[in-house]
Structure formats: C-alpha cells, structure tokens
Tab-separated table of C-alpha atoms in Angstrom:
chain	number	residue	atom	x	y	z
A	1	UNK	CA	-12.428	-7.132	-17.728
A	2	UNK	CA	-9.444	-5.087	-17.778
A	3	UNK	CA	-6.145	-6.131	-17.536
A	4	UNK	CA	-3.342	-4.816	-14.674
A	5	UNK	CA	-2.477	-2.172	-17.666
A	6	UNK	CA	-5.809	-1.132	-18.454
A	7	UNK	CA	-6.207	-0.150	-15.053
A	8	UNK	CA	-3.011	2.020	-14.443
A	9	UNK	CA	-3.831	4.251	-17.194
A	10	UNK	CA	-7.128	5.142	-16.177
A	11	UNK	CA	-6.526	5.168	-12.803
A	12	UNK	CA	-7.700	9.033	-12.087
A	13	UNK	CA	-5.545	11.355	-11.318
A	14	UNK	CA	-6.926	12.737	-7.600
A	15	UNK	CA	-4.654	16.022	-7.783
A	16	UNK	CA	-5.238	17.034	-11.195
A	17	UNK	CA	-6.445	21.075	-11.734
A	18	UNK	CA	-6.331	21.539	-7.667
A	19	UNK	CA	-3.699	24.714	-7.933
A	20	UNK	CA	-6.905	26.746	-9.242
A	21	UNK	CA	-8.850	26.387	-6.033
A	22	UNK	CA	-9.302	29.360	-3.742
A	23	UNK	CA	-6.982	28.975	-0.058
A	24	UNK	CA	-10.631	29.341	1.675
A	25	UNK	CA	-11.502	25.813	-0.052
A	26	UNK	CA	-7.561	24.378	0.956
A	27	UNK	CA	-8.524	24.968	4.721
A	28	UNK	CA	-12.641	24.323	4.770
A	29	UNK	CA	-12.642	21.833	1.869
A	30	UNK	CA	-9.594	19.980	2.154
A	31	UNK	CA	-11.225	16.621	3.011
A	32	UNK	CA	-12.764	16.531	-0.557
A	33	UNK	CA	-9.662	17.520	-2.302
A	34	UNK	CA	-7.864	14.813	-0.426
A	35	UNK	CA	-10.312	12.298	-0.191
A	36	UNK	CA	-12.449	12.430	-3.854
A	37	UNK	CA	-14.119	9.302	-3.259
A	38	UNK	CA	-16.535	9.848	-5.775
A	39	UNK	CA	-14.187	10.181	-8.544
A	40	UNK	CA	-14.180	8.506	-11.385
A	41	UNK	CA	-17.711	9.344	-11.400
A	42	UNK	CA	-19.677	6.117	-9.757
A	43	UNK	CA	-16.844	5.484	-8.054
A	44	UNK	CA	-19.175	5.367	-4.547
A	45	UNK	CA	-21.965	2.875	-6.452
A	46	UNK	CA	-20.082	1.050	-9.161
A	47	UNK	CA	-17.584	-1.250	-7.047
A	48	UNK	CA	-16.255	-4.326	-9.146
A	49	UNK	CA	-16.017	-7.402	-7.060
A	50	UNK	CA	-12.858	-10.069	-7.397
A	51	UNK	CA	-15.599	-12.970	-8.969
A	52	UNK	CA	-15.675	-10.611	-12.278
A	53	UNK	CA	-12.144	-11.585	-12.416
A	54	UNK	CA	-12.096	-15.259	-11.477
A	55	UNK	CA	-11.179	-14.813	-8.134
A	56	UNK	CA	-12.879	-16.837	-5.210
A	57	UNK	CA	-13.429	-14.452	-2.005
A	58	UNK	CA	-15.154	-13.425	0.528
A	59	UNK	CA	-17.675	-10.154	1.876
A	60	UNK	CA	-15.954	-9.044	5.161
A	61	UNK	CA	-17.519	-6.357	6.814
A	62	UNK	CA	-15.530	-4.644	9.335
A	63	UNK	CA	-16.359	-2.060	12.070
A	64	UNK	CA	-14.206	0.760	12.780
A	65	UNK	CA	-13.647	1.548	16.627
A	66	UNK	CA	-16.469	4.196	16.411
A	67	UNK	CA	-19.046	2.710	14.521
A	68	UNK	CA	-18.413	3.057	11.110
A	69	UNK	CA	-18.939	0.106	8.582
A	70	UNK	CA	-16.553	-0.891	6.233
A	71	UNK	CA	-17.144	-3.250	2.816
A	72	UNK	CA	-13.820	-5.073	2.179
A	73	UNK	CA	-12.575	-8.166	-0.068
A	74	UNK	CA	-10.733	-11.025	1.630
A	75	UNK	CA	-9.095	-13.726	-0.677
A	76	UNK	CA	-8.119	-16.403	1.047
A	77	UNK	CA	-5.463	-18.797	-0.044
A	78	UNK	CA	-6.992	-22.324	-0.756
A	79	UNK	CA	-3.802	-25.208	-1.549
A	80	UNK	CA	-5.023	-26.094	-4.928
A	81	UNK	CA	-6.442	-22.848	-7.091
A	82	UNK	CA	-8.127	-23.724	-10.414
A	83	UNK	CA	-6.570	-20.935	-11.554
A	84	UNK	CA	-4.769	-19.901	-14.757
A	85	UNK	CA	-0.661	-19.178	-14.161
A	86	UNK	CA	-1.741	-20.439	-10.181
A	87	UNK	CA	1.932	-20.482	-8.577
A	88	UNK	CA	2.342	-23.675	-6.710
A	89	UNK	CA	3.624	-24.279	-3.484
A	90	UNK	CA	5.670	-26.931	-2.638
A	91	UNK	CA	5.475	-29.032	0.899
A	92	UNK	CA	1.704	-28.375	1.264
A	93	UNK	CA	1.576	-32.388	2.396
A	94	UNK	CA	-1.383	-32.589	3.408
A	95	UNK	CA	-2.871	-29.875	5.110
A	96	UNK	CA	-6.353	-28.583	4.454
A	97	UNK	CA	-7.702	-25.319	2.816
A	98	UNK	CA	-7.550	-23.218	6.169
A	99	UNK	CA	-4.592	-24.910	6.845
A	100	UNK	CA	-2.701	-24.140	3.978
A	101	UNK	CA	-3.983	-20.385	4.451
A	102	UNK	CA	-2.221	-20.175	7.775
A	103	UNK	CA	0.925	-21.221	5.992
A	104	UNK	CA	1.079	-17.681	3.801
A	105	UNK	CA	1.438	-13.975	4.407
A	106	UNK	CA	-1.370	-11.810	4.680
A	107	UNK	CA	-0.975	-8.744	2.355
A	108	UNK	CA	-3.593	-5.740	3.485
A	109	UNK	CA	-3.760	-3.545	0.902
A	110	UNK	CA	-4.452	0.148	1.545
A	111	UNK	CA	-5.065	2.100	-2.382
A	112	UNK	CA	-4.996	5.487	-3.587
A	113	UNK	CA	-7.129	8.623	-2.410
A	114	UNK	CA	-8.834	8.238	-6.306
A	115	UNK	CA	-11.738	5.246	-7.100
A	116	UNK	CA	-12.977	2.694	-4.749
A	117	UNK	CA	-11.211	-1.222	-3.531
A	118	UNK	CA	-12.512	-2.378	-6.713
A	119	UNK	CA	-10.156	-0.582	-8.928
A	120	UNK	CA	-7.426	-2.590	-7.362
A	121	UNK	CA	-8.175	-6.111	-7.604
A	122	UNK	CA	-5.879	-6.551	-10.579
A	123	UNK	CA	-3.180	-5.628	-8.072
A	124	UNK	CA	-4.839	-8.492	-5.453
A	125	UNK	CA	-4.710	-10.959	-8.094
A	126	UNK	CA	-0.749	-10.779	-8.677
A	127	UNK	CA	-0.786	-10.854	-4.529
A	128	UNK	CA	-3.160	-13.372	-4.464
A	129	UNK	CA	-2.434	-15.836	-7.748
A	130	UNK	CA	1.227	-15.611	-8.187
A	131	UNK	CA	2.478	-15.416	-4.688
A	132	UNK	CA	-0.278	-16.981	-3.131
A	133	UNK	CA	-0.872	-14.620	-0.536
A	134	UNK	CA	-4.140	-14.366	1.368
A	135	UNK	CA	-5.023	-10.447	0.640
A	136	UNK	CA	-7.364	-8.260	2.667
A	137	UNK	CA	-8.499	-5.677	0.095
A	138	UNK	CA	-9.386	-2.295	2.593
A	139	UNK	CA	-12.360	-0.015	1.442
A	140	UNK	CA	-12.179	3.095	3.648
A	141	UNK	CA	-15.030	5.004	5.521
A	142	UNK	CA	-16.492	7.338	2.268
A	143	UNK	CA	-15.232	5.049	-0.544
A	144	UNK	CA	-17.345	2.736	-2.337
A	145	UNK	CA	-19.983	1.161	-0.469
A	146	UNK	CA	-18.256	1.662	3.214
A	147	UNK	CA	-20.099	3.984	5.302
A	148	UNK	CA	-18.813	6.849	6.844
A	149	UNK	CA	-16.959	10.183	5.616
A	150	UNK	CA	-12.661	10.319	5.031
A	151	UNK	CA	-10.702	11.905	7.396
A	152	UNK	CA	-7.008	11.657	8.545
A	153	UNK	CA	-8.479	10.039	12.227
A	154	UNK	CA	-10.686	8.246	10.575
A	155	UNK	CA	-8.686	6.350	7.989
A	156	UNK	CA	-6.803	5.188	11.098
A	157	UNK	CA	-9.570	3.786	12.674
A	158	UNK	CA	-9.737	1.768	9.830
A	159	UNK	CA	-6.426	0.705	8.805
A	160	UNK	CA	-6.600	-0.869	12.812
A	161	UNK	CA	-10.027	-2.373	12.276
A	162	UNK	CA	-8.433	-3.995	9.387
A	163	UNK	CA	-5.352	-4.926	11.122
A	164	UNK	CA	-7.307	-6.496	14.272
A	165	UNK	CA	-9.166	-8.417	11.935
A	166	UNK	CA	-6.220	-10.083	10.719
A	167	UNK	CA	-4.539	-10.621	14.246
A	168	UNK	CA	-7.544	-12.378	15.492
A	169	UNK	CA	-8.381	-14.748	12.696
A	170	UNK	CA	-7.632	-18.033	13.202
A	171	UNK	CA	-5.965	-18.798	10.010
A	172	UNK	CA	-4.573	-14.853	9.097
A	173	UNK	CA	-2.706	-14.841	12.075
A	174	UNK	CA	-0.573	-17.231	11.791
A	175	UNK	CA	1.231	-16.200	9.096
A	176	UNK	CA	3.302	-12.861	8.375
A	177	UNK	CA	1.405	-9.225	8.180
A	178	UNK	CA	2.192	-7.082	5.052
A	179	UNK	CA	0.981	-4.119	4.572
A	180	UNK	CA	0.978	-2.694	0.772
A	181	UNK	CA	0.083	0.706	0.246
A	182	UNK	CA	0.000	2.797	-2.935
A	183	UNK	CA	0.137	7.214	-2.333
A	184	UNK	CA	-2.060	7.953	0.265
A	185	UNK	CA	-1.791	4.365	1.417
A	186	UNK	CA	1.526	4.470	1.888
A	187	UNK	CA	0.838	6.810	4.637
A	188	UNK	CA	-1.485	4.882	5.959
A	189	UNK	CA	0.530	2.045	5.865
A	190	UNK	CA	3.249	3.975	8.127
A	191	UNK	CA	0.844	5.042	10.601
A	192	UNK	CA	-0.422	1.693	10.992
A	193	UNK	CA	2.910	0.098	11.354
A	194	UNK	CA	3.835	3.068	13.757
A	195	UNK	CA	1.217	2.364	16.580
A	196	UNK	CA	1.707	-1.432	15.909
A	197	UNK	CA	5.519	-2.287	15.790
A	198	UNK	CA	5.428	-5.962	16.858
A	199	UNK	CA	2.186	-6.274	14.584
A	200	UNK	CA	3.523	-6.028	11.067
A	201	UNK	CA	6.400	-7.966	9.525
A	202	UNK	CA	6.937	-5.981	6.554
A	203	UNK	CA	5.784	-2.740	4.376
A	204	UNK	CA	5.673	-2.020	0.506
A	205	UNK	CA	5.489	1.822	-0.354
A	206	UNK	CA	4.637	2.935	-2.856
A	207	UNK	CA	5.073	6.645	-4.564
A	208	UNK	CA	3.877	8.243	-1.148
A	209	UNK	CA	4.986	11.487	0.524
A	210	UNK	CA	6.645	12.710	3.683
A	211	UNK	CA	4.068	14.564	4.577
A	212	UNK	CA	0.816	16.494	3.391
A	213	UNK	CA	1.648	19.747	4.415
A	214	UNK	CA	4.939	18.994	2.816
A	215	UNK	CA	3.620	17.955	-0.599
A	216	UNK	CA	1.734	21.236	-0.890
A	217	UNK	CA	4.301	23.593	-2.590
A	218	UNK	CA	5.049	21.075	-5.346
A	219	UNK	CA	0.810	19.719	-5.835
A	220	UNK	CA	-0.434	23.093	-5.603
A	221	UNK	CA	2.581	25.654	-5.759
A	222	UNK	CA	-0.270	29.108	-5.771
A	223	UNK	CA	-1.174	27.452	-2.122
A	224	UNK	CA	2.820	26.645	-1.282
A	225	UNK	CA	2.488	29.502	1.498
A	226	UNK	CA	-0.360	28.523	3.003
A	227	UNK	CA	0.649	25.194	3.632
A	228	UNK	CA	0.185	25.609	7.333
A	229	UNK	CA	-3.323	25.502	6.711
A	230	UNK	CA	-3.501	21.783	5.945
A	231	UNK	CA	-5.128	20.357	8.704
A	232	UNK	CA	-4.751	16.380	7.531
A	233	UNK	CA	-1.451	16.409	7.897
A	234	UNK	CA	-0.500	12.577	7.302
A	235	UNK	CA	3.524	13.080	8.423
A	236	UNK	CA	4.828	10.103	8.011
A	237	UNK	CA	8.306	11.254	7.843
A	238	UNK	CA	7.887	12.001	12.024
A	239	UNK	CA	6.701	8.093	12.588
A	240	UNK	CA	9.308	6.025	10.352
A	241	UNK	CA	11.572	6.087	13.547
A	242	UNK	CA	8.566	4.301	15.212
A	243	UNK	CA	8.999	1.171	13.141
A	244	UNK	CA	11.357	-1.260	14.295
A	245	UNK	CA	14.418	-1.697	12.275
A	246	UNK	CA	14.601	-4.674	11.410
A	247	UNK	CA	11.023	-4.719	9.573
A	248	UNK	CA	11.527	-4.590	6.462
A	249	UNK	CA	10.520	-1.928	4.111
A	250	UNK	CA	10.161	-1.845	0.406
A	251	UNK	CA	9.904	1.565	-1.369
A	252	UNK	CA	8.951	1.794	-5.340
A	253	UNK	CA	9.638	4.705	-6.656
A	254	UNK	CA	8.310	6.304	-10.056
A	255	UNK	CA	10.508	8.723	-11.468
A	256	UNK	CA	8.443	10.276	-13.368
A	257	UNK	CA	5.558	11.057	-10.918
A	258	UNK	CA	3.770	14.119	-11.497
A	259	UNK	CA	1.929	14.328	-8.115
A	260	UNK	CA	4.628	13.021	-5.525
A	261	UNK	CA	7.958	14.296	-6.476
A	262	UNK	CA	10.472	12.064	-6.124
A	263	UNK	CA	12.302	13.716	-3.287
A	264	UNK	CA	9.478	12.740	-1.240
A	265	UNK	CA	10.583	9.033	-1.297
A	266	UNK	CA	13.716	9.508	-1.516
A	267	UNK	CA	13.551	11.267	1.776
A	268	UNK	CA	11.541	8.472	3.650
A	269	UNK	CA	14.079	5.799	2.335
A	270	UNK	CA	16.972	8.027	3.860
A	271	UNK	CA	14.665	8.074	7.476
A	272	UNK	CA	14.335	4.080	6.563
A	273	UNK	CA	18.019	3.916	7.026
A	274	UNK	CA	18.388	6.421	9.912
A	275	UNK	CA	16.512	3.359	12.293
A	276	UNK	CA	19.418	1.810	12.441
A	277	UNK	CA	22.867	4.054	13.618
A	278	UNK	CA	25.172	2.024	11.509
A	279	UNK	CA	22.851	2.409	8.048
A	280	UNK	CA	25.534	4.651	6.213
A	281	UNK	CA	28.125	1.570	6.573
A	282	UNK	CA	25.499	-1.128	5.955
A	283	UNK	CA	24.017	0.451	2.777
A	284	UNK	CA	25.095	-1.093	-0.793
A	285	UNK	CA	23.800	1.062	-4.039
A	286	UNK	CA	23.867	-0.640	-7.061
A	287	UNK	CA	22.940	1.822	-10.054
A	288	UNK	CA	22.350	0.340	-13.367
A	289	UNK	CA	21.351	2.158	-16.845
A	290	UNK	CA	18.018	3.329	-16.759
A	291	UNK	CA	17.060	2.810	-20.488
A	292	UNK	CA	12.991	2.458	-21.044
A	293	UNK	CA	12.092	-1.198	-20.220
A	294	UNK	CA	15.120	-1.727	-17.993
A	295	UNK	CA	16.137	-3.032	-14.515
A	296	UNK	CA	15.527	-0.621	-11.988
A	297	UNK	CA	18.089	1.444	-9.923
A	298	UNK	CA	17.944	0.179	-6.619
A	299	UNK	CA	19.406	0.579	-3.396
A	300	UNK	CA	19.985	-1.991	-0.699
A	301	UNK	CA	20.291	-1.680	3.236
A	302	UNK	CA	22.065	-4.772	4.291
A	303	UNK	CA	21.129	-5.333	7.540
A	304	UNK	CA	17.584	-4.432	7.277
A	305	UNK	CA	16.290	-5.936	4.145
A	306	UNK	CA	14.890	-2.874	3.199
A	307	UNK	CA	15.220	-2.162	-0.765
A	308	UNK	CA	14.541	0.926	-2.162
A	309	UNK	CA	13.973	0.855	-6.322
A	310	UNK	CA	13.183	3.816	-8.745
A	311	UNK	CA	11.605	2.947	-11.985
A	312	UNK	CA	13.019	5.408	-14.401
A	313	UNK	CA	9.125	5.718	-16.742
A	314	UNK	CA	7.337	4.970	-13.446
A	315	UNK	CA	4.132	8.238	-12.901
A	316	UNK	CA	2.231	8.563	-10.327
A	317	UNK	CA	-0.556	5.628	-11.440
A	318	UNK	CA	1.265	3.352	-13.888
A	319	UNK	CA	4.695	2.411	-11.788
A	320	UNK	CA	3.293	-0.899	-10.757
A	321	UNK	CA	2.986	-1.853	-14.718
A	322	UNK	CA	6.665	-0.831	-14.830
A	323	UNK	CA	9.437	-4.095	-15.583
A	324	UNK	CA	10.456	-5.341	-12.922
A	325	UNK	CA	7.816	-4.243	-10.481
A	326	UNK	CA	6.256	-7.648	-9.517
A	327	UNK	CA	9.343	-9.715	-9.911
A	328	UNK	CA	10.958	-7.021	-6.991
A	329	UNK	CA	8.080	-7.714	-4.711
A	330	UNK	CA	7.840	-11.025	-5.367
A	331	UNK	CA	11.319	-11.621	-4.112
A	332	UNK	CA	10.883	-9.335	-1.272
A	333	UNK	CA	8.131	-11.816	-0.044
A	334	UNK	CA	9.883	-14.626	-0.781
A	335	UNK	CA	12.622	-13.606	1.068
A	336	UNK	CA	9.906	-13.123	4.392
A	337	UNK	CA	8.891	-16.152	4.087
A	338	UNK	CA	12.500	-17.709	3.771
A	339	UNK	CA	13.433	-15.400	7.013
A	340	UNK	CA	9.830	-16.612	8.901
A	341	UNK	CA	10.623	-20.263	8.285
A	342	UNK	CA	14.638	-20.309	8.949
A	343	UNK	CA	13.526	-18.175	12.681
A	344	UNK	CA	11.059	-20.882	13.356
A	345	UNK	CA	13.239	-23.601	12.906
C-alpha cells in the first residue's frame, strides 16, 4: 500500500486548469468545480478501506438530517494494539477496550474537495497508531460510496451528523472532540465548531481559505471580477469570532501552496487572535531559519493555546509530509489531554 508520502504527491490537485472555464460554468457549474468527487478517476467506486493497511475498524453509516446516507470509517482505540510503532499509554490499569476508548480524544477528520475518505487513511493511522486517538474518518454526501450530491448546506448537514454521532456514543463522548480538517475541510471544520461552541475542544487547519468568494481572484484570476457570482460561499473568516477563545486552534501552513495563498491563513490566524481583546499583548513569535528540512516558523498565542506554523516547502497536498508536521500536532494533543486531565482533577 502506499506510504503517508506516496499519498501526498498524488493527491490530485482539485483546482488545476479551472481559470479556462467560461463565467456561465463559475455560476451554473460551480458545485462540480468545487466538489470533483469523481476525481482521480474511480474516486466514487474505488474507496480503500483502513484493513488494507492493518488497521482494525469499523463501517459506520451515518444519516444526514435530511436523509442522505453517509459511508464513514471509525477506528476505535483498543488498550493493547498489535500494531507496529503502537504508542503506549501509560495508567491504562485495568480498564477494558471501550473503556480505554473513552479515555482518548476523538479526532473527526474532514479531507480535501479531491478523492474520496479512503485517500486519507494514512493520515488516520498517525491519528490513530501514534497518538492513539479514536478517529472518525467523514465521507461526504457525493464522495465515494456516500449517497447524495455536494453542496455548501449539505456538507453541513454532514459535518453535524458526524458530530452527533460522536456526542452520543457511549465511549466517544467521553473524551475530547477534535476536529482535523485539510482545505475545504478546514472550512468545514469552522462551520462546525461555529454552530457548536461548547461541542468541540480543539481544531487543526490546515492550508484552508477565508473564504470562497475570496479565493477566487488568486484560483482563477480571468473570473477575479465575477467573484460575486460564487454562490458556495464557505466564509469562514465571518464565523472564527463564533468559536470560543479559549478552544484551541492549530493552523499549518504551506508556504508554498499553489491553490490557497498563504495570506489566506495568515488572515484566519490574525481573526484566531482577535477572540480574545488582549491577543496583541499575549502573542509570542518565535521565527527560526527556514532552510529545506527545518523547524517551522511558528507563532504562539499564550493564552489561547492556539499555534500557528508555516512550513517553508509545504504545497497545497504535501505539507503534512513536511518535518515537523506530526511531531507539532502531536504535542498539540498532548497538551489537550494534559489540560482535560489537570481541569478534571
């Protein structure tokens, strides 16, 4: 099977050749430039499950609030995982699988408008092996085998069916809610966390935008005027506010990313630190050389825990192979856990 790296590279790139398309097709036909489910071809057939890479889990089918079926992974944590480079975790005494599951964050991930759920289980396994996370791996309405079409409303249906899953499961519950979402995820990630602020107890970004509408002129600069025509409008740079403050947010940032220019994070980490009125006296920046292979830049607000880093080779599909990727959200959910268990004390 492929490996994390295999993957990033030939990830496909959703936004590739859309400046040649005719503004007719931006207003009437934006759902399929937005939403190309069926790319790579197969893409809607050909889903690869988590058992072609070792991983235990579990068929959840969810229903969105109107109907619509959705085909989703869950891996759930079990204490002992006969599992190569398994992380283990300490003070498990003796509780039992379920247990043990209730004991560790749920991560629901939320991918990329290109390929199907499948494409991302290397990126469940890191979740899922090294931090022992229990992961719910969403497959929207119109991608692989979930039912439906994409849209902007429905997606949101969605992200909450996924969300109300977790909040009623016995075992998911009781631990904390992370929501990870790459690009177009990241949006959806927002939203979510927007219309349920005591819900979530933390968010990983990554390379998403402020807004559609906004990401227009750079994507498609021919169409820049006609912007206004963008009916899935995805602004999460109006809901950020909406979050509580002191949810923590990580943003990873690819320099280099040809689709989502890197204002377009930077802006949404400046709106991350506008939730709290004292931000521009709580904020510590700590920038480091940004030689291939190095540490990334990164910028901290105190109070928060938020942590914004840029990964100076990072594009649009390969940032999460860049160093120090993992090891920064790694520590970020260490350090939720640490904060969950010193509050319940």
């Amino acid at each position: 099977m492929p490996s994390l790296e295999d993957w990033a590279k030939g990830t496909f790139a959703a936004t590739a050749g859309l400046s040649t398309l005719a503004v007719g097709l931006l207003y009437y036909g934006q759902s399929y430039l937005i939403y190309p489910s069926a790319f790579p071809p197969g893409s809607r057939t050909e889903v690869p499950t988590p058992d072609q890479y070792g991983l235990p889990y579990h068929h959840v089918e969810l229903t969105a609030q109107d109907g619509v079926k959705l085909r989703c992974y869950l891996l759930s944590q079990a204490k002992k995982l006969p599992l190569a480079g398994a992380t283990d975790v300490p003070f498990s005494g003796g509780l039992n699988d379920d247990e043990f599951a209730a004991t560790r964050p749920t991560v629901i991930m939320f991918h990329g408008n290109g390929g199907n759920v499948g494409h991302r289980i290397p990126l469940a396994k890191v979740f899922y092996v090294k931090m022992r996370c229990n992961v719910l791996m969403v497959s929207y309405r119109g991608y692989g085998l979930s039912e439906g079409n994409p849209s902007e409303k429905g997606l949101k249906l969605d992200a909450q069916a996924a969300l109300d899953y977790v909040k009623s499961h016995p075992a998911l519950s009781q631990g904390p809610t992370v929501l990870y979402g790459q690009s177009i995820g990241g949006a959806v990630s927002i939203d979510l966390a927007s219309r349920n602020p005591s819900a979530i107890d933390a968010l990983i970004l990554e390379n998403t935008f402020l807004s559609l509408p906004n990401l227009i002129p750079s994507a498609l600069p021919a169409l820049g005027p006609f912007a206004f025509l963008c009916h899935q409008k995805w602004d999460s740079a109006s809901k950020i506010h909406q979050i509580p403050h002191m949810t923590p947010v990580l943003m990873l940032s690819g320099t280099q990313d040809e689709v989502v220019p890197r204002d377009h994070m930077l802006g949404l980490w400046e709106l991350v630190q506008k939730r709290d009125s004292k931000s521009a006296s709580s904020v510590e920046r700590k920038q480091k050389p940004s030689p291939r292979g190095s540490v990334p830049a990164v910028a901290i607000d105190v109070r928060s825990s938020s942590k914004f880093l840029e990964f100076p080779e990072g594009t649009h599909n390969d940032t999460c192979v860049q160093p120090g990727y993992w090891a920064a959200v790694a520590e970020f959910i260490g350090d939720l856990i640490h904060h969950k268990a010193s509050n319940s004390e």
